[in-house]
Structures are given as C-alpha cells and as structure tokens.
C-alpha cells in the first residue's frame, strides 16, 4: 500500500480528539458571547468536517467502481488458471486481451494504494484481492515468458566455418626433445582461419515474438516483478548459451582436465577454442546482447544485468581454458597455438569491452585482460624454453651420413612459421627486452650498419634479435654434434650441409627480412669454408700421392718404376676406401652436391690424368687400374647416401 497518514493514528489519538470536542461543546454552552476570532475558527472547523464527510462518500463510490473493474479483470486472469494451454498459443488477440486485463489489475492496485485506506476497511480488502490476482497473473506471465523464449529459439548454425573434427586435427606428435624423425613442415602450419571477422547480428529468437516478450517484460517490471522476469530470462538464455558452446564443440573442462591432456588432444582443443572464440564473441554474444536490449531496452540496467548473468558462465568457461594453458608446462610445440590464442583474444578485446561496457560486466573485462597477459607471459616463457631445448638437445651417436640433422629442419621450419606472428612477438618482447637486456643470448650476431642502411630494419626488431639468438644456439649445438664424427672430413660435410640448409631457408622465405642480407652473406661464406675444409681433409693426402716430389731415382733424372707402382697402388687403395665411405655420405641438396662433385673432380681427375699421362711410358698398363674417365664417373656416385664398392678389376 502507498504511504499515507491516518486521520486517527490510534486509539489514544481518537480519545484525545473526542475529549477535545467535548471540551469545545462545554465551552460553547457556558459562553454565549463569541469573539470574531472564535467564530472564524468554528467556521473553519465546520468546513473541514463537511469536506471529510464528502471525501468519505466519494471514496466509497470510487471503491465500488474499482471493485467492478477488478472483478472483470480477475475473471479474465482466472479463466486461464484452469486451462493447461498457453495464452500465446491461442493467438495474438487472446494474448492482447490477457495483457490488457493484467495491466488493468496493476493500475487498480496503484489506485487502491493511493487512497490511504483504513485497515480492515472494504477498500483494504479489495486491495488484498488485487494483490492476489496480480500475483497469479505474474506467475502466469513468467511461465509464458519462459515458453516464448524457449519455443521460439532460432537454430545456431555457423555454416561459414566447420567445427567438426577432421584430419587437420591430426598433427605431428614429435616434440622438440625428440628429433629422430624428420618433422613435416606442413604439420606446423597454422589454421587457415582468417584473422579478421565482421561483426554481425543473428536472430537468436524469432523476431516475430520480440514485441510480445517486450510487452511481458515491461508489464512485469512495472509491477515490481523484475526479479522473477530477470531470472526467467537468464535461465532460458543461459541454457541457450551452453548449447551454443556445445555446437562449437567446446566441452566443459576443468583446469586439471586440461593439464592432464596429451599434446595431440590438447592441440585439437586449442584449434577449436581459437575458432570458437571469434564466433562466440563476435556473433553469438553480440547477438545475445542485442536480444537483451530488445527485450529490456526501456530499462537499460535490467538489460545489462540479464545479459551479463546469462553469459558470464559461458565466457568464463572459455577464459578458464586459456588460464589452464597459461599455467600448463611451456612445451615448445605449443608456442604457435599459444600465439593463436593470444592474437585472437587481443583482437576480440575491443569487442568484449564494448559488449560488457557497464560496471556489472567489469569482472569479464578484467578476466579477459588477465588471461591475455598470462598468454603473453606464456609466449615469452615458451620461446625461451624452445631456445633452452635446442641448447640441451644432445646426441650420443653421430647422425648417419652427415646430412641435415632433424634438429636443424625442425628449428628452421619452426621459426619460418613464427614469422607469421612477427608483429605479436615484437609487441610481447619489446618491453620485456628493454627491462631485461640480458634475456638475449650472448651469441646473438649484432645488426651491422650495412644492414640498417640496406633498409632491412626488421633485423633489429625483437623478432630479428631473438631469432638470431636462437640460430646462434643451434649453430653451437651443431658444432658439438659434428665432433661425434671421427672423420674430420665428415665433420665439415655435416656442418656444410646444415649451414647451407639454414642459409637457403632464410634466403628463400620471409626469414630474409628478419635476418638480413649480411647474415646470409656471412653464412654463405661459412658453408663454403666447410666445403673447402672437407676437400682438404678428404683429398689432400690422396693428391700428395700424385705429386712429382720423390719419384725420381737418386742416380738419374728418370722416375723410379717402383715408386710409381707404389704410388698408384696406394692411390687406388685410398680412392677405393674413400669411395666406399663417401658414397654412404649424403648431400641432400642436389645443386650443392653437384657443385662439390665438380670441384672435387676438377682437382682429383685432372691431377690423376696429368700423373698417368706424364709417366705412362714408365708404367705398365696392368698397374693403371682406373682411367681418368673412370674416376670422373665414380666421383658422381659420392654423397648419394648409399654405400658402394669399386669393382676389383684392372682397366681393360
């Protein structure tokens, strides 16, 4: 009831009023001469008594009219209580009449509350009846509200993107700690999902029922049943949001569940999370906010509260997954996926701020920033863990054939893909490196003045500096691995292969802009030096056998046949041993292999041809096992990775 002061506030007040009236009557009986002031007061008192009498008569007449109106509205409301059907299933006219009747009851309660009715009066009893009818109607409207929201939900079908499990979710399970298998470069490729998406609204509830929902909400709110209306809305929409996550294949996982997952399963879950976040925030949450505004638009605070309460659990479910990734182990194979998570959340942050801009949504905005910051820290920690894993990768046996080590392939493919995230890496490492200059490896190659002048300024970016540090660690590791070979020539061949692979990978990809031309020139020189050192270690002792020194007889200037025979025999043995071992060695790059074969052939075949040609008169054909053309053909068999032996026959 409305606040009002009673004419007789209590029994004690009524007795005082009676006593005062009796005192006035007694005074009037004993005093026949009244002054003008007294007469004026008595006239005012009479007027007031007349007004009270008329008001009571009018109030009585008003209550009777209100009762008639209440009975009519009550009949309409109560007629539906015995019916199991829903009002809105009976058509728009019936629904409109029902709303009109409930609105009538609401207005009548307001009128009755304003009349300042006495307790236990006829009007007070009528007010209680009005309250009962209104409560019954509100319970019915709450049920109808839920029904309309549920029955008119629109199917959520993100047809523009597939969320079903497929072969793309199957990835290489090898980690940086195990390099025995050659990782496939494509297995590290990131999702083909676009990194930008347009905001757009979809109808989560059929648009035809929005006016009905709005009418019910307005009536319930104006009747002070806002809590019941809000809870009904939140309950239905919360279930719809859970269903949306289910469609997006985002199951509810605790942090413990995430931490226990194997990498193959976790990788698939992260891929889905990245795709789902964009759809959920930019499409579903944006549409959910629009729906809430449409239904409760005239009361903004209720709209915001309903939206936040309905969506909070769902958005926190997604953010909790990000938190679990943050606190999990910083394994190098997770870095690209964590970067994907960081980028999508950073990209969505303005959307989330806009959707949850009111104070009631501050917890969501705060949680998003905390998870984003944690993912940034996780990226830095995982990158440094990758560097540590490279440094600590040890081998007990040399890599067969001296070819390109799996570690080299993995690292180069890894950082090649990381170039797609250069802007993000620059952002995450820039402030960190400024605060902690010691975070960069001491082996990092400095950026030269020539590189800066060449326009490749990205060499000095955080990405460039950290990639250089990473490659320096890799080169040190390869140096250690080369020492596992007993043959010095094979040590140089191994380093030549790996540095050449690194250089070509940089030169022919986006890594060129990160490392710069000076780095490429320096490493071209490095692998060429190892090629020269290979030739010296392999062929110097053999070529010495074809030198003229020590061939002449001491008594004459003619060559010693014995020495010539011994030289040729030693050359044949050395060449055969080298052929047998170095055909098992491997140079995977065909161009590099051809260049080294040609370089070797020019030196060895020419020296052999000259030696045999000069001393042919002094050497029997039976001592010349191979012709120069034979040697040239045999040299083409080197570095194929398949051991062979020369035929043990003399040249015919």
XYZ file of C-alpha atoms in Angstrom, residues 59-313:
255
model
C -14.104 7.225 -1.630
C -16.958 4.821 -1.051
C -18.285 5.475 -4.528
C -14.681 5.043 -6.041
C -14.081 1.751 -4.263
C -17.319 0.379 -5.656
C -16.265 1.305 -9.195
C -12.780 -0.203 -8.670
C -14.342 -3.418 -7.417
C -16.426 -3.739 -10.575
C -13.362 -3.227 -12.755
C -11.297 -5.652 -10.665
C -13.950 -8.348 -10.947
C -13.908 -8.061 -14.750
C -10.121 -8.242 -14.953
C -9.979 -11.024 -12.362
C -12.405 -13.145 -14.385
C -10.130 -12.841 -17.419
C -6.992 -13.717 -15.460
C -8.507 -16.602 -13.513
C -10.148 -18.116 -16.594
C -6.675 -19.220 -17.731
C -5.715 -20.840 -14.435
C -7.943 -23.845 -15.104
C -6.609 -24.129 -18.664
C -3.429 -26.085 -19.373
C -2.874 -24.245 -22.662
C -0.543 -21.311 -23.057
C -2.119 -17.913 -23.611
C 0.145 -17.033 -26.541
C -0.745 -20.286 -28.297
C -4.322 -19.036 -28.548
C -3.455 -16.222 -30.899
C -2.465 -12.571 -30.700
C -5.940 -11.276 -29.860
C -6.282 -13.519 -26.818
C -2.778 -12.595 -25.692
C -3.536 -8.898 -26.083
C -6.731 -9.232 -24.031
C -4.868 -11.079 -21.309
C -2.171 -8.410 -21.157
C -4.881 -5.743 -21.049
C -6.569 -7.462 -18.098
C -3.291 -7.781 -16.182
C -2.448 -4.151 -16.897
C -5.886 -3.252 -15.529
C -5.171 -5.136 -12.311
C -1.803 -3.421 -11.982
C -3.365 0.036 -12.383
C -6.152 -0.766 -9.903
C -3.608 -1.764 -7.269
C -1.860 1.565 -7.742
C -5.189 3.434 -7.356
C -6.112 1.496 -4.231
C -2.658 2.092 -2.740
C -3.081 5.841 -3.274
C -6.398 6.022 -1.393
C -4.815 5.706 2.076
C -7.309 3.034 3.074
C -8.022 2.212 6.669
C -7.049 -1.214 7.846
C -9.810 -3.835 7.608
C -11.936 -1.468 5.562
C -13.783 -2.550 2.438
C -11.145 -0.867 0.274
C -8.287 -2.580 2.126
C -9.865 -5.968 1.491
C -10.203 -5.058 -2.176
C -6.514 -4.146 -2.333
C -5.573 -7.556 -0.954
C -7.733 -9.194 -3.629
C -5.995 -7.106 -6.287
C -2.601 -8.195 -4.982
C -3.641 -11.854 -5.187
C -4.904 -11.512 -8.747
C -1.728 -9.652 -9.769
C 0.468 -12.325 -8.210
C -1.438 -15.047 -10.074
C -1.100 -13.114 -13.321
C 2.633 -12.543 -12.800
C 3.207 -16.262 -12.239
C 1.356 -16.958 -15.486
C 3.313 -14.269 -17.368
C 6.597 -15.656 -16.074
C 5.625 -19.072 -17.433
C 4.530 -17.578 -20.746
C 7.763 -15.561 -20.925
C 9.875 -18.689 -20.500
C 7.729 -20.544 -23.003
C 8.040 -17.886 -25.684
C 11.802 -17.610 -25.189
C 12.301 -21.361 -25.374
C 9.876 -22.317 -28.116
C 10.997 -19.555 -30.460
C 14.747 -20.091 -30.251
C 16.397 -19.954 -33.659
C 18.874 -22.737 -34.547
C 22.506 -21.662 -34.347
C 24.299 -22.982 -37.434
C 27.735 -21.472 -38.079
C 27.736 -22.666 -41.687
C 30.567 -20.353 -42.705
C 33.058 -22.420 -40.714
C 33.367 -26.112 -39.946
C 33.786 -27.147 -36.348
C 33.772 -30.865 -36.836
C 36.830 -32.932 -36.112
C 38.790 -33.736 -39.247
C 42.206 -34.784 -40.440
C 43.540 -31.280 -39.837
C 43.373 -32.004 -36.136
C 45.889 -34.816 -36.512
C 49.327 -33.305 -36.022
C 52.876 -34.426 -35.601
C 53.232 -35.509 -32.004
C 57.009 -35.265 -32.025
C 58.345 -32.679 -29.637
C 61.476 -30.588 -29.787
C 63.080 -33.059 -27.404
C 62.867 -35.916 -29.892
C 64.385 -35.248 -33.317
C 64.998 -38.741 -34.596
C 62.203 -38.381 -37.162
C 62.178 -35.670 -39.771
C 59.204 -33.450 -38.856
C 56.946 -32.494 -41.730
C 56.937 -28.755 -42.232
C 53.248 -28.678 -43.020
C 52.430 -30.178 -39.635
C 53.422 -26.892 -38.066
C 51.250 -24.760 -40.304
C 48.697 -22.633 -38.547
C 44.975 -22.709 -39.164
C 43.631 -21.315 -42.398
C 41.045 -19.372 -40.391
C 41.046 -15.704 -41.240
C 42.406 -13.428 -38.551
C 39.667 -10.902 -39.075
C 35.897 -11.242 -38.932
C 32.978 -8.889 -39.435
C 30.613 -8.235 -36.608
C 27.071 -9.171 -37.431
C 23.851 -9.960 -35.604
C 21.781 -13.104 -35.972
C 18.294 -13.717 -34.622
C 18.588 -15.988 -31.592
C 14.826 -15.767 -31.045
C 12.272 -15.459 -33.820
C 11.828 -11.739 -34.467
C 8.015 -12.038 -34.537
C 7.867 -12.727 -30.787
C 10.194 -9.911 -29.710
C 7.272 -7.444 -29.275
C 5.416 -9.989 -27.116
C 8.478 -10.629 -24.974
C 8.998 -6.907 -24.597
C 5.343 -6.376 -23.575
C 5.530 -9.105 -20.931
C 8.842 -7.794 -19.609
C 7.586 -4.217 -19.386
C 4.433 -5.315 -17.546
C 6.325 -7.486 -15.078
C 8.908 -4.795 -14.425
C 6.282 -2.089 -13.914
C 4.517 -4.459 -11.479
C 7.733 -4.772 -9.414
C 8.250 -8.374 -10.538
C 11.588 -7.543 -12.167
C 13.473 -10.269 -10.277
C 11.092 -13.018 -11.440
C 11.231 -11.755 -15.020
C 15.029 -11.467 -14.996
C 15.534 -14.948 -13.550
C 13.226 -16.472 -16.164
C 15.145 -14.744 -18.955
C 18.560 -15.631 -17.531
C 17.630 -19.274 -17.046
C 16.474 -19.799 -20.647
C 19.287 -17.814 -22.282
C 21.937 -19.420 -20.109
C 20.865 -22.849 -21.400
C 20.935 -21.484 -24.953
C 24.492 -20.204 -24.463
C 25.568 -23.601 -23.133
C 24.036 -25.204 -26.222
C 25.964 -22.785 -28.425
C 29.257 -23.861 -26.843
C 28.255 -27.456 -27.379
C 27.641 -26.765 -31.070
C 31.090 -25.172 -31.210
C 32.433 -28.379 -29.613
C 33.682 -26.565 -26.544
C 33.128 -29.053 -23.748
C 33.385 -28.110 -20.104
C 36.887 -28.923 -18.886
C 38.442 -28.191 -15.544
C 41.969 -26.844 -15.344
C 43.045 -30.269 -14.087
C 41.468 -31.921 -17.131
C 43.398 -29.626 -19.474
C 46.700 -30.167 -17.686
C 46.339 -33.955 -17.979
C 45.726 -33.940 -21.730
C 48.219 -35.323 -24.228
C 49.506 -32.859 -26.814
C 47.557 -34.305 -29.761
C 44.256 -33.884 -27.939
C 45.193 -30.512 -26.477
C 46.291 -29.220 -29.869
C 42.878 -30.088 -31.293
C 41.142 -28.380 -28.362
C 43.174 -25.180 -28.848
C 42.336 -25.089 -32.557
C 38.649 -25.338 -31.692
C 38.991 -22.692 -28.983
C 40.535 -20.203 -31.408
C 37.763 -20.727 -33.933
C 35.007 -20.785 -31.317
C 36.126 -17.594 -29.574
C 35.604 -15.477 -32.681
C 32.211 -16.949 -33.443
C 31.052 -16.882 -29.836
C 32.098 -13.303 -29.093
C 31.553 -11.534 -32.398
C 28.420 -13.371 -33.460
C 26.718 -15.068 -30.552
C 27.478 -12.712 -27.662
C 26.873 -9.674 -29.825
C 23.515 -11.140 -30.854
C 22.756 -12.084 -27.246
C 23.396 -8.507 -26.142
C 21.162 -7.220 -28.939
C 18.366 -9.596 -27.892
C 18.601 -8.475 -24.271
C 18.441 -4.832 -25.331
C 15.402 -5.540 -27.483
C 13.508 -7.248 -24.669
C 14.545 -4.954 -21.818
C 15.559 -1.913 -23.842
C 13.384 0.512 -21.884
C 15.184 -0.440 -18.675
C 18.879 -0.465 -19.567
C 20.145 -1.615 -16.189
C 17.943 -4.714 -16.300
C 19.067 -5.472 -19.865
C 22.748 -5.319 -18.908
C 22.250 -7.347 -15.741
C 20.328 -10.085 -17.573
C 22.874 -10.304 -20.387
C 25.879 -10.440 -18.062
C 24.320 -13.021 -15.741
C 23.200 -15.185 -18.656
C 26.576 -15.118 -20.436
C 29.059 -14.922 -17.577
C 29.433 -18.680 -17.060
